[in-house]
Every structure is written in structure tokens, then in C-alpha cells.
Tab-separated table of C-alpha atoms and ligand atoms in Angstrom:
chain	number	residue	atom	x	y	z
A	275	UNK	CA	19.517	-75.628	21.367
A	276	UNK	CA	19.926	-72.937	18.734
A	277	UNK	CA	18.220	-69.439	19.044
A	278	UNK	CA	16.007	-68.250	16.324
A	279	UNK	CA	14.163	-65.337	17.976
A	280	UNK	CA	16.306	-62.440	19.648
A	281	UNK	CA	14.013	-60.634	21.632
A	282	UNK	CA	14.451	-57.230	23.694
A	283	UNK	CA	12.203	-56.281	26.745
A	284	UNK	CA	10.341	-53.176	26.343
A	285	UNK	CA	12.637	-51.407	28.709
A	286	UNK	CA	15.592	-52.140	26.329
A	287	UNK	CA	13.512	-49.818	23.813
A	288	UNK	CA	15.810	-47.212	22.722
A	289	UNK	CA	15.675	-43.504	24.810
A	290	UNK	CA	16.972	-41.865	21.904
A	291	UNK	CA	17.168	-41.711	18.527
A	292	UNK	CA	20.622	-41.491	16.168
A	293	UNK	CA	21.152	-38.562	14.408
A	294	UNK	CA	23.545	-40.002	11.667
A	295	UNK	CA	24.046	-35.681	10.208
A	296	UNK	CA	26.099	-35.432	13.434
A	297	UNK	CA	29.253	-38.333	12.961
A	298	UNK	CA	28.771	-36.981	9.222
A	299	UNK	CA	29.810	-34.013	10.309
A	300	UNK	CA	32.459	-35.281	13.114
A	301	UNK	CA	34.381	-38.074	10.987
A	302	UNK	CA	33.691	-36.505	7.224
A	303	UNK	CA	33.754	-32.970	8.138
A	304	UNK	CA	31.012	-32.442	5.478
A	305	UNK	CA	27.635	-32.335	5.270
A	306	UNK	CA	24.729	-32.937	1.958
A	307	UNK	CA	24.260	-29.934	0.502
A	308	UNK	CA	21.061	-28.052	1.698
A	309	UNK	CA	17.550	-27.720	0.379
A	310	UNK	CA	17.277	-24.497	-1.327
A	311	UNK	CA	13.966	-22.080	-2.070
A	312	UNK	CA	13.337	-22.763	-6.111
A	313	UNK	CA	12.538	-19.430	-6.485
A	314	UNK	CA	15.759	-17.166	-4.648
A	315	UNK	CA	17.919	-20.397	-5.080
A	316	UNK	CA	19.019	-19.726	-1.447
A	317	UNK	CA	19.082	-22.310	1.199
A	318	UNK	CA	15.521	-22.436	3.078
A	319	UNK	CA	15.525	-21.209	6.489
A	320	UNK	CA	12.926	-22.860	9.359
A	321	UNK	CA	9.820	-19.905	8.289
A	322	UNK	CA	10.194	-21.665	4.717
A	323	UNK	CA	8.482	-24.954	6.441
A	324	UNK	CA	6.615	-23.302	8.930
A	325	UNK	CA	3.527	-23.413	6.509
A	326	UNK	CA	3.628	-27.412	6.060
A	327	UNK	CA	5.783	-28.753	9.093
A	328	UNK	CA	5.522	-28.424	12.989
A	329	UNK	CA	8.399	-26.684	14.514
A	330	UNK	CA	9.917	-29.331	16.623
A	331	UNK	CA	10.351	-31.971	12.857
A	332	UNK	CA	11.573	-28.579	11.537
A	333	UNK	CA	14.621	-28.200	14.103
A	334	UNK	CA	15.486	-32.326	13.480
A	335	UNK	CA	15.408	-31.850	9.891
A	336	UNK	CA	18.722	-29.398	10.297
A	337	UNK	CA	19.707	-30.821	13.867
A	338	UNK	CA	23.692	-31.936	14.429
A	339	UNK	CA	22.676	-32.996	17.816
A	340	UNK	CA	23.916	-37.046	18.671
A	341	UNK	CA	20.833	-37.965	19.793
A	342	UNK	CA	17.747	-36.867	20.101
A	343	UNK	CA	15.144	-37.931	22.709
A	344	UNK	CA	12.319	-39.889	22.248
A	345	UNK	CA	9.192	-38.756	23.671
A	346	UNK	CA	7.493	-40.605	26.700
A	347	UNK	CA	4.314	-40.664	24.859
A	348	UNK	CA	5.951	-42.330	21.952
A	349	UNK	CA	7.799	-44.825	23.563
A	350	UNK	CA	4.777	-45.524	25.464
A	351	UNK	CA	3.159	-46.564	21.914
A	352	UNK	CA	6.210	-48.370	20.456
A	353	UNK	CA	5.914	-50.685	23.101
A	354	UNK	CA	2.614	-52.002	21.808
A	355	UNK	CA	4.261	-53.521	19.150
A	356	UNK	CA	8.432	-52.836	19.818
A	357	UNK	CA	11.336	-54.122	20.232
A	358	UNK	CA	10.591	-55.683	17.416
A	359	UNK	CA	12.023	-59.172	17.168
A	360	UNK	CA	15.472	-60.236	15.605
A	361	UNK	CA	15.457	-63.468	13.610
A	362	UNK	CA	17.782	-66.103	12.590
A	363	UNK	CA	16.688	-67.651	9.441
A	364	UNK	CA	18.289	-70.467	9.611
A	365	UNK	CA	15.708	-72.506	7.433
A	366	UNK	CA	16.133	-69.857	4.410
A	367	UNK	CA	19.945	-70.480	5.282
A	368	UNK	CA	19.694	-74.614	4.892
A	369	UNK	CA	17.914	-73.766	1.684
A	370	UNK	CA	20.929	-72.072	0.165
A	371	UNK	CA	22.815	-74.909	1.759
A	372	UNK	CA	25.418	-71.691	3.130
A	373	UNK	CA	27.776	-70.852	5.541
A	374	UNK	CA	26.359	-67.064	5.893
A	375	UNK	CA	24.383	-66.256	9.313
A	376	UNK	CA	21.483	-64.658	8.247
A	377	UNK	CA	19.601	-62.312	10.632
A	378	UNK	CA	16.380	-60.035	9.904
A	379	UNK	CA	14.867	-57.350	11.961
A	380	UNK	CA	11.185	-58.328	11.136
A	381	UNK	CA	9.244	-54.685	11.174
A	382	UNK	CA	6.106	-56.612	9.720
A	383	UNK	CA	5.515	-56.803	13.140
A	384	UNK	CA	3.722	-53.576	13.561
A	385	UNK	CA	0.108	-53.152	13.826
A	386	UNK	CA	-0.082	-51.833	10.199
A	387	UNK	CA	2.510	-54.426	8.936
A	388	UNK	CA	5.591	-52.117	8.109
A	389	UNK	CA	8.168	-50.029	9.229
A	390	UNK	CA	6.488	-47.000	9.067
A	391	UNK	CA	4.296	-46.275	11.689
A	392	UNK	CA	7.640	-45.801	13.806
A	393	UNK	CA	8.050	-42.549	12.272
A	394	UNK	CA	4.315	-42.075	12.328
A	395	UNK	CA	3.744	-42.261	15.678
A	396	UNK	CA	6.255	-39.355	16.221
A	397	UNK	CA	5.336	-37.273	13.808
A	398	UNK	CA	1.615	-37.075	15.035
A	399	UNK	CA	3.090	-36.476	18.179
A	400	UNK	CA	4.884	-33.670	16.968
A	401	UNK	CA	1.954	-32.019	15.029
A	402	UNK	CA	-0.704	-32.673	18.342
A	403	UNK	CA	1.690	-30.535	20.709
A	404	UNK	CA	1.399	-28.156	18.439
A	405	UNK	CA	-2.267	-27.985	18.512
A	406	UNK	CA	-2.106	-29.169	14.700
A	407	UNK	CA	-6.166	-30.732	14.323
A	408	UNK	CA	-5.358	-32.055	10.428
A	409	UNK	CA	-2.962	-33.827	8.514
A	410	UNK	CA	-2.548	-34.188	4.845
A	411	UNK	CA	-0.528	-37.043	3.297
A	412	UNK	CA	0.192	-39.202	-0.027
A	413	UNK	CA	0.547	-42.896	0.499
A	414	UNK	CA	2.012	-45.758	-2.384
A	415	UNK	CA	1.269	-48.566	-1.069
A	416	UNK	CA	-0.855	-48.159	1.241
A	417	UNK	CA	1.393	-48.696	4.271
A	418	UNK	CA	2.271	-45.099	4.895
A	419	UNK	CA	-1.378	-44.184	4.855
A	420	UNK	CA	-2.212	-46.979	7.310
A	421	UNK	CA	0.074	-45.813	9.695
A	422	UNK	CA	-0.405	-42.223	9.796
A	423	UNK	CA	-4.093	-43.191	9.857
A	424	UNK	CA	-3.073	-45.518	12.924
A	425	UNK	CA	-1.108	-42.487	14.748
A	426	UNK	CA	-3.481	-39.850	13.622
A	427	UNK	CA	-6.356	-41.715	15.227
A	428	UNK	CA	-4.020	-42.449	18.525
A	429	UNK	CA	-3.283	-38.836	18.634
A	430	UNK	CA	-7.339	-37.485	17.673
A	431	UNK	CA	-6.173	-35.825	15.015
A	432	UNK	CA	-8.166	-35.964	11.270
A	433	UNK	CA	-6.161	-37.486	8.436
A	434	UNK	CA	-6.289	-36.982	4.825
A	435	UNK	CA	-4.934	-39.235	2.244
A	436	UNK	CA	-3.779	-39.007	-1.216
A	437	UNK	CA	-3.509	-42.720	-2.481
A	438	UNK	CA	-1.492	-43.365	-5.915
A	439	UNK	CA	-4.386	-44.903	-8.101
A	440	UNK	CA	-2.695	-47.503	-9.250
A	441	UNK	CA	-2.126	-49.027	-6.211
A	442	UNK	CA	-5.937	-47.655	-5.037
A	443	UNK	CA	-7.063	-50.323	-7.970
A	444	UNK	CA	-4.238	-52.988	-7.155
A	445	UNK	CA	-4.801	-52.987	-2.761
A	446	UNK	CA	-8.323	-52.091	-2.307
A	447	UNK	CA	-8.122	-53.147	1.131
A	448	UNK	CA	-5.068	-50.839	2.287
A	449	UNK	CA	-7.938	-48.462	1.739
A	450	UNK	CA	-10.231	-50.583	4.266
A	451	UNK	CA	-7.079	-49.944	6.987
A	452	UNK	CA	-7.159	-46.748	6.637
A	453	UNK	CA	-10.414	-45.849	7.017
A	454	UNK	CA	-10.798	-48.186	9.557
A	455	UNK	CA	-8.714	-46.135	11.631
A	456	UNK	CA	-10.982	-43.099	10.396
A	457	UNK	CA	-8.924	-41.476	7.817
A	458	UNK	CA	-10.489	-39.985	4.662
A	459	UNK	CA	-8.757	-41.642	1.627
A	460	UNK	CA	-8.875	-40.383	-2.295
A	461	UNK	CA	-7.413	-41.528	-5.388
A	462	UNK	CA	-4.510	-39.836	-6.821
A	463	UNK	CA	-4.634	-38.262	-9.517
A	464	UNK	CA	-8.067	-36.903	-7.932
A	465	UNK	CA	-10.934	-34.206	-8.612
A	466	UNK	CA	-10.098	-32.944	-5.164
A	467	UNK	CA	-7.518	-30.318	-6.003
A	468	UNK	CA	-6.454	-28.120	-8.773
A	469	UNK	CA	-3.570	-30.107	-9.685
A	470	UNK	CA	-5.154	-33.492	-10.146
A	471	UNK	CA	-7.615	-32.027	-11.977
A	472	UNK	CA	-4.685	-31.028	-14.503
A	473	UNK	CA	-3.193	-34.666	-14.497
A	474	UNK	CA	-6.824	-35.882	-15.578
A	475	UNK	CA	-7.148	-33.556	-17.612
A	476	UNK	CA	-4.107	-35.466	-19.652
A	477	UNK	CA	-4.761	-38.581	-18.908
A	478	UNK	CA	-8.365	-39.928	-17.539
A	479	UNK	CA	-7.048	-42.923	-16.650
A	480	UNK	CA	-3.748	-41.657	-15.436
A	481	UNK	CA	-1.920	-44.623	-12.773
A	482	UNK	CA	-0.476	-42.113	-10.721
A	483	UNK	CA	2.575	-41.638	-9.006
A	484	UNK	CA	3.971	-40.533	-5.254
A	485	UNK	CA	5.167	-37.494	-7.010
A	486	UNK	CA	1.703	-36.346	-7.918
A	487	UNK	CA	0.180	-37.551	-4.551
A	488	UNK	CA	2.593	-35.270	-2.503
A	489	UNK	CA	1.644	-32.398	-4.868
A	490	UNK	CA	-2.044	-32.942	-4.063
A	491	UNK	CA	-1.221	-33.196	-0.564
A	492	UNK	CA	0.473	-30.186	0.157
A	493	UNK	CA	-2.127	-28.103	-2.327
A	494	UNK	CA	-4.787	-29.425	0.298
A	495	UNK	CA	-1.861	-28.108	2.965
A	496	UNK	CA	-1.525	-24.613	1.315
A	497	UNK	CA	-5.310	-24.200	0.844
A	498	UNK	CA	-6.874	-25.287	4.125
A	499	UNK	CA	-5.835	-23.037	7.423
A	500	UNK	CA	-4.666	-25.007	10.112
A	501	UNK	CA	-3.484	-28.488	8.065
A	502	UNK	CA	-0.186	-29.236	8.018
A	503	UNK	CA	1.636	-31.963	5.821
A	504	UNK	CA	3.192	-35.296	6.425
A	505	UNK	CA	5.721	-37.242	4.636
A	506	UNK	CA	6.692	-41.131	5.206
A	507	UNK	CA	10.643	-40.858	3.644
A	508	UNK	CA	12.835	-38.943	2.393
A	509	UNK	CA	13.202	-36.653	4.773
A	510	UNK	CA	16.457	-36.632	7.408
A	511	UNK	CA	13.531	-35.959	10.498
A	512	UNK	CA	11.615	-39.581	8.774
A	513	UNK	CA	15.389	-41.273	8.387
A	514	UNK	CA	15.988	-40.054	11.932
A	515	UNK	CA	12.913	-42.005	13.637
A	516	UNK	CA	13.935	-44.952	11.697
A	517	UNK	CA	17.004	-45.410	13.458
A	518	UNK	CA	15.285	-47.163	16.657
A	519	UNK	CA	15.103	-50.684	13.847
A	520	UNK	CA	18.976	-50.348	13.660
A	521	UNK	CA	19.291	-49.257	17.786
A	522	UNK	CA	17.468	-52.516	18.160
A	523	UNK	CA	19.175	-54.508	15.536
A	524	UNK	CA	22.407	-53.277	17.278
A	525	UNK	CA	21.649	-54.679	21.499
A	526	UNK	CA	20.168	-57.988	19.771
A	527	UNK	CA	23.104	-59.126	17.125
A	528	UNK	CA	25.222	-57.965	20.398
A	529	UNK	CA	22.948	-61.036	22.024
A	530	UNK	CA	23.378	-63.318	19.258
A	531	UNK	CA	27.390	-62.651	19.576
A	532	UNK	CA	27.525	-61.446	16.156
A	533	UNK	CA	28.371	-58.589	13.998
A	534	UNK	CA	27.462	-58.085	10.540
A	535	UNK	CA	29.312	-58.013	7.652
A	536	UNK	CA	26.827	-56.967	5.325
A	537	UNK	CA	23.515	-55.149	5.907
A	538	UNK	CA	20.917	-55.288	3.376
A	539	UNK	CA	17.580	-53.016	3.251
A	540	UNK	CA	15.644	-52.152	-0.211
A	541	UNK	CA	15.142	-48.357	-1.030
A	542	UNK	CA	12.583	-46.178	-2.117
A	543	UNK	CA	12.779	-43.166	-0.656
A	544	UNK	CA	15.525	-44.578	1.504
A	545	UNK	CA	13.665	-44.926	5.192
A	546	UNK	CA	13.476	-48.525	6.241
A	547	UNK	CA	17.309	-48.914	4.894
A	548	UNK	CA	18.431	-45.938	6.924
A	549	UNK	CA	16.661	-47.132	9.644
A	550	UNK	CA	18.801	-50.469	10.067
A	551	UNK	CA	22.034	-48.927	8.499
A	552	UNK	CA	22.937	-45.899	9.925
A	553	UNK	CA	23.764	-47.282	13.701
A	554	UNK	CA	25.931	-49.727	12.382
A	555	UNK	CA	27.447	-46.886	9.615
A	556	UNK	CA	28.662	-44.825	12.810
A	557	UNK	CA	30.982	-47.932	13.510
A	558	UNK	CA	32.083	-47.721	10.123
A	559	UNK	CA	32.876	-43.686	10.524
A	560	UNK	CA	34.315	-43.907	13.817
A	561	UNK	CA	36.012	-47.418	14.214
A	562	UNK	CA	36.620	-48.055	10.229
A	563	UNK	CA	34.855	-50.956	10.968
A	564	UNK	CA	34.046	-53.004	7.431
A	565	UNK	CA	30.999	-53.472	6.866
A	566	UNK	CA	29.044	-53.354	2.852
A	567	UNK	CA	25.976	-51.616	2.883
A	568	UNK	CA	23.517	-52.517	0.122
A	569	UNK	CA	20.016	-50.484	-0.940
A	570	UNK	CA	18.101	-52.838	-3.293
A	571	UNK	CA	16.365	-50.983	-5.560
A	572	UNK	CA	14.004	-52.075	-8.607
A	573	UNK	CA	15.522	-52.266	-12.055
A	574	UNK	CA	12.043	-50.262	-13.277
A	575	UNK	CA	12.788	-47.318	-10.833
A	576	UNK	CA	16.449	-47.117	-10.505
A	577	UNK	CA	17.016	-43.614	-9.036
A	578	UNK	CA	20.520	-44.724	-7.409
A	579	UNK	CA	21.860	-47.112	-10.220
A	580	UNK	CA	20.540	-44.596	-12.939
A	581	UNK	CA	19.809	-41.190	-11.745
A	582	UNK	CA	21.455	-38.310	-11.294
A	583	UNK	CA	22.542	-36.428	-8.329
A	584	UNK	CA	21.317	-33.107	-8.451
A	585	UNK	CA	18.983	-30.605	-6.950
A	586	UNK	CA	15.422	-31.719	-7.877
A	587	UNK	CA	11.891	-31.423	-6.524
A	588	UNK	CA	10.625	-33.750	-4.485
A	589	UNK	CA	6.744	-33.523	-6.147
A	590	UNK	CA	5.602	-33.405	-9.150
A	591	UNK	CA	4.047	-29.848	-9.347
A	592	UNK	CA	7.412	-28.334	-8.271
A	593	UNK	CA	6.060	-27.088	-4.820
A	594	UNK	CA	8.409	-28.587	-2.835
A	595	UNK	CA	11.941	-26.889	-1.863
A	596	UNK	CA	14.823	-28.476	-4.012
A	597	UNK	CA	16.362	-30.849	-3.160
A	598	UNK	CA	19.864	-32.597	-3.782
A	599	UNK	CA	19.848	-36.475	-4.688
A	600	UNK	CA	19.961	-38.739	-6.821
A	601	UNK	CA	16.600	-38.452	-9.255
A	602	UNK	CA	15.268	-39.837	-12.524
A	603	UNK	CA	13.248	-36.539	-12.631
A	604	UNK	CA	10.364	-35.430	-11.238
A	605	UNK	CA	8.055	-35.975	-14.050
A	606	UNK	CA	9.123	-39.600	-14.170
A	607	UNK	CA	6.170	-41.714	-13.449
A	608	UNK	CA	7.857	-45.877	-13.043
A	609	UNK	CA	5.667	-48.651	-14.567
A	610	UNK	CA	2.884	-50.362	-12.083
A	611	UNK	CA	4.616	-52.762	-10.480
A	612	UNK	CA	4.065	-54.469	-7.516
A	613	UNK	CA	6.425	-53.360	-5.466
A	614	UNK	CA	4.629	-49.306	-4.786
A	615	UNK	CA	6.559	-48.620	-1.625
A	616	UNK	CA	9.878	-48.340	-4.168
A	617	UNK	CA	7.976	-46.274	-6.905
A	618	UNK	CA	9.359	-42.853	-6.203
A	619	UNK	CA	11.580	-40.646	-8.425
A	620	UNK	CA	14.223	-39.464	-6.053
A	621	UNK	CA	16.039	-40.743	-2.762
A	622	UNK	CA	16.482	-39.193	0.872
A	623	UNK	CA	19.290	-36.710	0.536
A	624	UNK	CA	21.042	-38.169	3.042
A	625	UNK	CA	21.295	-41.649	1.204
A	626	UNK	CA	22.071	-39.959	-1.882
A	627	UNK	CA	25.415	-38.029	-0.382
A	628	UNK	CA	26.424	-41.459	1.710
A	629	UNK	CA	25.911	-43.507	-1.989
A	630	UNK	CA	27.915	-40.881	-3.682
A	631	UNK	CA	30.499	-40.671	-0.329
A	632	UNK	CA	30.915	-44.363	-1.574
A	633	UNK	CA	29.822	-45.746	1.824
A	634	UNK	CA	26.993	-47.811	0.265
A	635	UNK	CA	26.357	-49.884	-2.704
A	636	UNK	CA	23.788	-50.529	-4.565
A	637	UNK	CA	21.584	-53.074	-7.103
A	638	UNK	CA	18.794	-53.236	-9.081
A	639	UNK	CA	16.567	-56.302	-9.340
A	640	UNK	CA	13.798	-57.508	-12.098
A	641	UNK	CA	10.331	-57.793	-10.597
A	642	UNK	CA	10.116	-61.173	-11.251
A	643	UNK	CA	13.263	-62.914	-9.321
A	644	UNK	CA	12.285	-60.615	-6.756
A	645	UNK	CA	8.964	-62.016	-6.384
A	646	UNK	CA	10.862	-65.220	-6.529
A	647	UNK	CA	12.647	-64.941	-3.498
A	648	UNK	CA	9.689	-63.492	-1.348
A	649	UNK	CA	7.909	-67.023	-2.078
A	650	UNK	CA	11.148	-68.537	-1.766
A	651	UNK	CA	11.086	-66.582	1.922
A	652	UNK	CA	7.326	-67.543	2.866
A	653	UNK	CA	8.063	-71.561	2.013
A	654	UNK	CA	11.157	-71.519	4.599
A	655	UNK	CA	10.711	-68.627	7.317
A	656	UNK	CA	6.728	-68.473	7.134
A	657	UNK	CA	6.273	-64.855	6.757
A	658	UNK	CA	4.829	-63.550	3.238
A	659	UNK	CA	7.226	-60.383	2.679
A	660	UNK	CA	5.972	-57.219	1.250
A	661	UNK	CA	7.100	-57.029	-2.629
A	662	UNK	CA	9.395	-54.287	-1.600
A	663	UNK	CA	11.262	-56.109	1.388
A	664	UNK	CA	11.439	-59.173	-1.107
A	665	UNK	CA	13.988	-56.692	-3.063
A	666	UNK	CA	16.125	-56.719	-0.003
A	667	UNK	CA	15.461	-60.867	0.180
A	668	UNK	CA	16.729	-61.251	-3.285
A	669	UNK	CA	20.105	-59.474	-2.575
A	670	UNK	CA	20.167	-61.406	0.997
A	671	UNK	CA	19.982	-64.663	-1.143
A	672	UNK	CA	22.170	-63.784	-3.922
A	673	UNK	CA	24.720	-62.642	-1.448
A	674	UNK	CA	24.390	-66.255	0.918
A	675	UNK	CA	24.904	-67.960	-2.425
A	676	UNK	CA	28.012	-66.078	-3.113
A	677	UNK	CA	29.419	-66.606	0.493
A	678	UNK	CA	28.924	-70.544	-0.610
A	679	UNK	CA	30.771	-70.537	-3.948
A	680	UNK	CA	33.322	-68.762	-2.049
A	681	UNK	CA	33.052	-71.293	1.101
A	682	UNK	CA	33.121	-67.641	3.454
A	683	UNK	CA	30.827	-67.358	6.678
A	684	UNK	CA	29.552	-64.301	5.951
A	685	UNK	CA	26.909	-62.572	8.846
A	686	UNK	CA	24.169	-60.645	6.672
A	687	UNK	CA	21.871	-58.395	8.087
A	688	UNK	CA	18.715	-57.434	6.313
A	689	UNK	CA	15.517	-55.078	6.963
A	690	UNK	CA	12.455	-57.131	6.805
A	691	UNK	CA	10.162	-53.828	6.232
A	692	UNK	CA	6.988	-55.085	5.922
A	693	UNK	CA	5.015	-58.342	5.446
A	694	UNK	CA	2.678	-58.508	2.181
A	695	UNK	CA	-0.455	-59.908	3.183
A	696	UNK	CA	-2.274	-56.831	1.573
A	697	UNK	CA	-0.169	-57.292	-1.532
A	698	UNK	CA	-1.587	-60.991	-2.271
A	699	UNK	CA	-2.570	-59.523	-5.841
A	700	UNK	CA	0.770	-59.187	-6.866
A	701	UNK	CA	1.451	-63.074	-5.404
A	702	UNK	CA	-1.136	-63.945	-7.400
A	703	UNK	CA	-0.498	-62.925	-10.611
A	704	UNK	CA	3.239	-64.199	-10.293
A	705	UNK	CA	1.944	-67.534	-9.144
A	706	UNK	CA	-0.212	-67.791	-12.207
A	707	UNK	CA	2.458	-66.531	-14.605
A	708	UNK	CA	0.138	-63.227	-15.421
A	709	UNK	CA	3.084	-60.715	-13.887
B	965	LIG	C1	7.217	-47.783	2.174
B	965	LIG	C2	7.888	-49.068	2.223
B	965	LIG	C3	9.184	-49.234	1.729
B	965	LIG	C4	9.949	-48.150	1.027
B	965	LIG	O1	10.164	-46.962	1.720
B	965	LIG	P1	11.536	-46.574	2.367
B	965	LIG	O2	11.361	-45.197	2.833
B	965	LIG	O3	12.607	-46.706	1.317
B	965	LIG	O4	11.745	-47.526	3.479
B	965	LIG	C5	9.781	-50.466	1.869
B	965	LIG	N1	9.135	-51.509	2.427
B	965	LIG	C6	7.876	-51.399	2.886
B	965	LIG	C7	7.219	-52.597	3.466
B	965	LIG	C8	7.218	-50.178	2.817
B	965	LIG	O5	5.985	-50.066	3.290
């Protein structure tokens, strides 16, 4: 009989997590170039983040440690929903009629439906040690704001959230989640803080954008004593808690008897990709092993395939420290679509200096196809994939078709981030031809 699932016990849940800044540093002898103050130009030291980051996230942000241990506590919560499973898909792969393996590390499986309560859980651990009560936070899609809502409520901590209005409109009920879980959720641009106020100001009716929600956020930060701020990407500490998909993804293709050739994730701010890639990328540092790396992008917000690489801020107010990566600007705000989770001007600085090292690739995909090959997806594997993971599905499929025409058995890898049953609105309009 042929396997399908690949499935880990929860004592094969990872003790550690990678820190990909220290074979950077062993096997390139560089490093990306640091964050720097926008106002002295100078690199920011810890006391710079103090304000609007726990110590302990602080020291991982700049750590060259290997690994870094996972907290009891944490691992105690991963397990109610980790190791998450490994599958073959070996209907989508009799529907391309190919020779390519293709495997995907289904994160969909977590409570709140995406990759990102892994880093959730750990940063709420973080803030509760240190007696942080309050958290302030911008969410896209939704899915960041569900879980940090989700690990906020684990950890009895409040949670504030500054949702992008466009997707406030287009997901009512990622709203629902979150306040289900007990979090306090606004649309962004809001009336709530100075800066929103602004945005109105120009625009009544103004859709939003992550850059403006992480502004609002941290003005909530600066102004209320004792909040501190929370961020779902970008950041090396976010990238760094990712790494237990790819820790995973590593023990169960080791099962399977395989090892990729090719290892597909979409990017917006570049977590759920780092998260399955940068394990594997160590092999590729240390052993020259050769693998492609791929970040799917979409063509209407194509900070890797367009932008530049250069210091920028992260928010739209210019509160944040600068930093270096590939941007389309910080003003930019990228047309509604569908896909929110990939809406965001810049890219983790991390992914930005291993694009520009040359150890990744990347492409940029039409909403459309992309929606395409999620319902492609759902009518051969079952699961409805979020709009952004059906970025990474559209690359899988385009890549399976290639190893056909060129009659190679090609083993591709892929992050399944999220599934998109709260994105059925998007599915819906493409179904009826109103996208
Ligand atoms: C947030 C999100 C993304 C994009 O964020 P990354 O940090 O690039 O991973 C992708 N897929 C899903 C399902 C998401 O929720």
C-alpha cells in the first residue's frame, strides 16, 4: 500500500528551533545588514526595542546561537495541534498525469487554520514572563489576529487588534475568531488613534493596508504604559519560530525516503516560506546540496520580483526602525485582492539578503490562475487552501507540469500555510466570474 499521511508523534516535536543567522554567518561569512535608528542612522541597540518588544524576542532577533530552545510551556501547546502532518498528494499528482513526488506540510491544521499561531504561541509566552498584561497587533487577513487572539487568551493576556478594512469588509467572520477568543478587534484605518484619523482624513473610505495597521498598532504601543507590540512576519525572532514546519518537514520526508528537489512556499512578509525552507537551506550551505527554493509572490504586490532592496520602514507612519529589504515603498498600498496575507510592502530582511545572495528564486502569479489551482487543489486533495497558499499551489503545479514535458521525477516540497474556509468570498466571486 502507498503512504499518503507522514505523521510524527508528539515526542518527535522539535526541542529547538533553527536559527538560520548562525550557518549565514558560518558558511557565508556575512550577515543582512542591520536595522538602523531613522533618526541617528546608527544601528539600533536592544534599549531601542525595549519600548515595543520583550527582552527575551529582543536577544533572538540579533542571536547567532544554532539553536535556540523551545519552551516547555510551548511545546506543551504545539502538541494540541503539532507535528503537523506531511502529505503525499498523489491525487493532485495523477491530475498532472507527472512523474514529480509531491509532498505538503499541511499547517491548516492549526486551531486557527494557518501557520501562524506557531510563532504566536511563543511570542505570548515571551511577553507573559515578562509580566506584559497587553498586546497590540495589526492583522491582514485575519489569521494573524486569530492566533495571537488564540495565544493571548491561552496565556490571560488582553489583545488588541488592528484589522486592514478591506479585509474587515471581505472576512467578517475572521473578526468572529477573534473575538471569540476575547480579543478587541478595530478596523484599520480607524478613529482609534491619531494616525488613522489622518488616513481618514484623506480618504473616508480608505481599504487599508498592513502598513497602516502596524502604525496604529504601535501608536496604541507608544501611548498606553505597559502594552507592548506584536508582529506575525518579518521579523528574524517570527522567521525563527517558523522553523519547527521545516524541522518537521525534515524527520518526515526522511520517513517517506525522500529528499526534495524543490521547495515551494508563497511570501508575504516571508514567514511560512522561511519556516519550511531554511532547515533544508542549511544543507544547501553546508553540504552544497541542490536544492531550488521558490517564494511565490502575487503579480499585484511584487516586492521581490519588483522592489528594491534598500533600507525602508516597515509601517506606514515611519515609526518603525529601518529596515533593509526588498520594498515597493512604504506608502504603497496593493489592490484588494484576495489573497491579504501577501499584501505587504516589504519582505523579512532575512529573505531579502538570501534572494539577493541568489539562494532563492522567485515568481509572481495573476490572481486568477492562482485561484485556479486552489480549486484545482480542493477537487483532488480535499482541502480548500487559503488564497495565499494557492500562490505556492500554482508554482507546485506549474513546476509538476514542467517535470512532465521534461519526463524528470522531480520531489517538490511545498508549504500548505493555511486552509481558506474563512476566505469562501473570494471562492465565490471567482466561481461566478465576478473576480
Ligand atoms: C499570513 C499568511 C501568509 C503570509 O505570511 P508569511 O509571513 O509570508 O508566511 C501566507 N499564508 C497564510 C495562510 C497566511 O495566513
Amino acid at each position: 500500500m502507498k503512504n499518503t499521511k507522514i505523521t510524527l508523534s508528539d515526542s518527535e516535536i522539535p526541542e529547538y528551533y533553527l536559527n538560520i543567522s548562525y550557518y549565514l554567518n558560518k558558511y557565508l561569512k556575512k550577515l543582512p545588514d542591520p536595522p538602523l535608528n531613522p533618526v541617528t542612522k546608527q544601528p539600533i541597540g536592544p534599549a531601542d526595542l525595549s519600548a515595543i518588544f520583550p527582552m527575551e524576542l529582543i536577544k533572538q532577533e540579533v542571536s547567532l546561537e544554532e539553536k535556540i530552545k523551545i519552551p516547555e510551556e510551548v511545546r506543551e501547546l504545539y502538541k494540541l495541534y503539532r507535528p503537523t502532518p506531511l502529505i503525499r498528494a498523489h491525487r493532485l499528482e495523477k491530475f498532472l498525469d507527472t512523474p514529480a513526488h509531491i509532498y505538503y506540510k499541511y499547517e491548516g491544521a492549526s486551531p486557527t487554520g494557518a501557520h501562524k499561531l506557531n510563532t504566536a504561541i511563543a511570542q505570548a509566552y515571551y511577553n507573559k514572563k515578562e509580566g506584559v498584561k497587553t498586546l497590540a497587533t495589526e492583522t491582514g487577513a485575519g489569521q494573524w489576529g486569530s492566533a495571537l487572539a488564540l495565544a493571548t487568551n491561552f496565556f490571560e493576556m488582553r489583545l488588541v487588534v488592528y484589522m486592514v478594512r478591506v479585509s474587515f469588509d471581505q472576512k467578517p467572520f475572521r473578526k468572529t475568531v477573534m473575538e471569540t477568543y476575547g480579543a478587541e478587534v478595530f478596523a484599520s484605518p480607524s478613529d482609534k488613534t491619531e494616525f488613522g484619523k489622518k488616513v481618514l482624513k484623506t480618504d473616508e473610505k480608505h481599504p487599508g493596508s498592513l502598513g497602516i495597521a502596524i502604525s496604529e498598532a504601535l501608536e496604541t504601543v507608544v501611548k498606553n504604559k505597559g502594552y507592548k507590540y506584536s508582529l506575525g512576519s518579518v521579523l528574524n525572532h517570527v522567521l525563527l519560530h517558523q522553523t519547527i514546519v521545516g524541522l518537521e518537514a525534515k524527520k518526515q520526508m526522511k520517513k517517506a525516503g525522500e529528499y526534495p528537489d524543490i521547495i515551494i512556499g508563497c511570501v508575504g512578509g516571508g514567514s511560512n516560506f522561511a519556516g519550511i525552507a531554511f532547515p533544508f537551506l542549511v544543507d544547501k550551505l553546508r553540504e552544497k546540496r541542490k536544492i531550488r527554493f521558490v517564494g511565490v509572490e502575487p503579480a499585484s504586490c511584487p516586492t521581490l520580483t519588483k522592489g528594491k532592496y534598500e533600507y525602508d520602514f516597515g509601517d506606514t507612519a515611519q515609526m518603525t526602525p529601518l529596515l533593509k529589504m526588498y520594498t515597493l515603498g512604504s506608502g504603497f498600498v496593493p489592490s484588494p485582492i484576495h489573497a491579504g496575507g501577501l499584501r505587504y510592502h516589504g519582505m523579512a530582511p532575512l529573505i531579502s539578503f538570501i534572494y539577493n545572495e541568489k539562494l532563492m528564486e522567485t515568481v509572481a502569479h495573476d490572481q486568477k490562475p492562482v485561484f485556479q489551482a486552489g480549486i484545482d487543489f480542493a477537487r483532488t486533495e480535499g482541502i480548500v487552501p487559503a488564497p495565499e497558499s494557492s500562490h505556492a499551489i500554482k508554482a507546485v503545479m506549474d513546476e509538476a507540469v514542467k517535470a512532465r514535458n521534461e519526463g524528470k521525477k522531480k520531489v517538490i516540497l511545498f508549504n500548505l500555510s493555511g486552509h481558506g474556509l474563512l476566505d469562501l468570498n473570494g471562492y465565490d466571486k471567482f466561481l461566478h466570474h465576478k473576480l
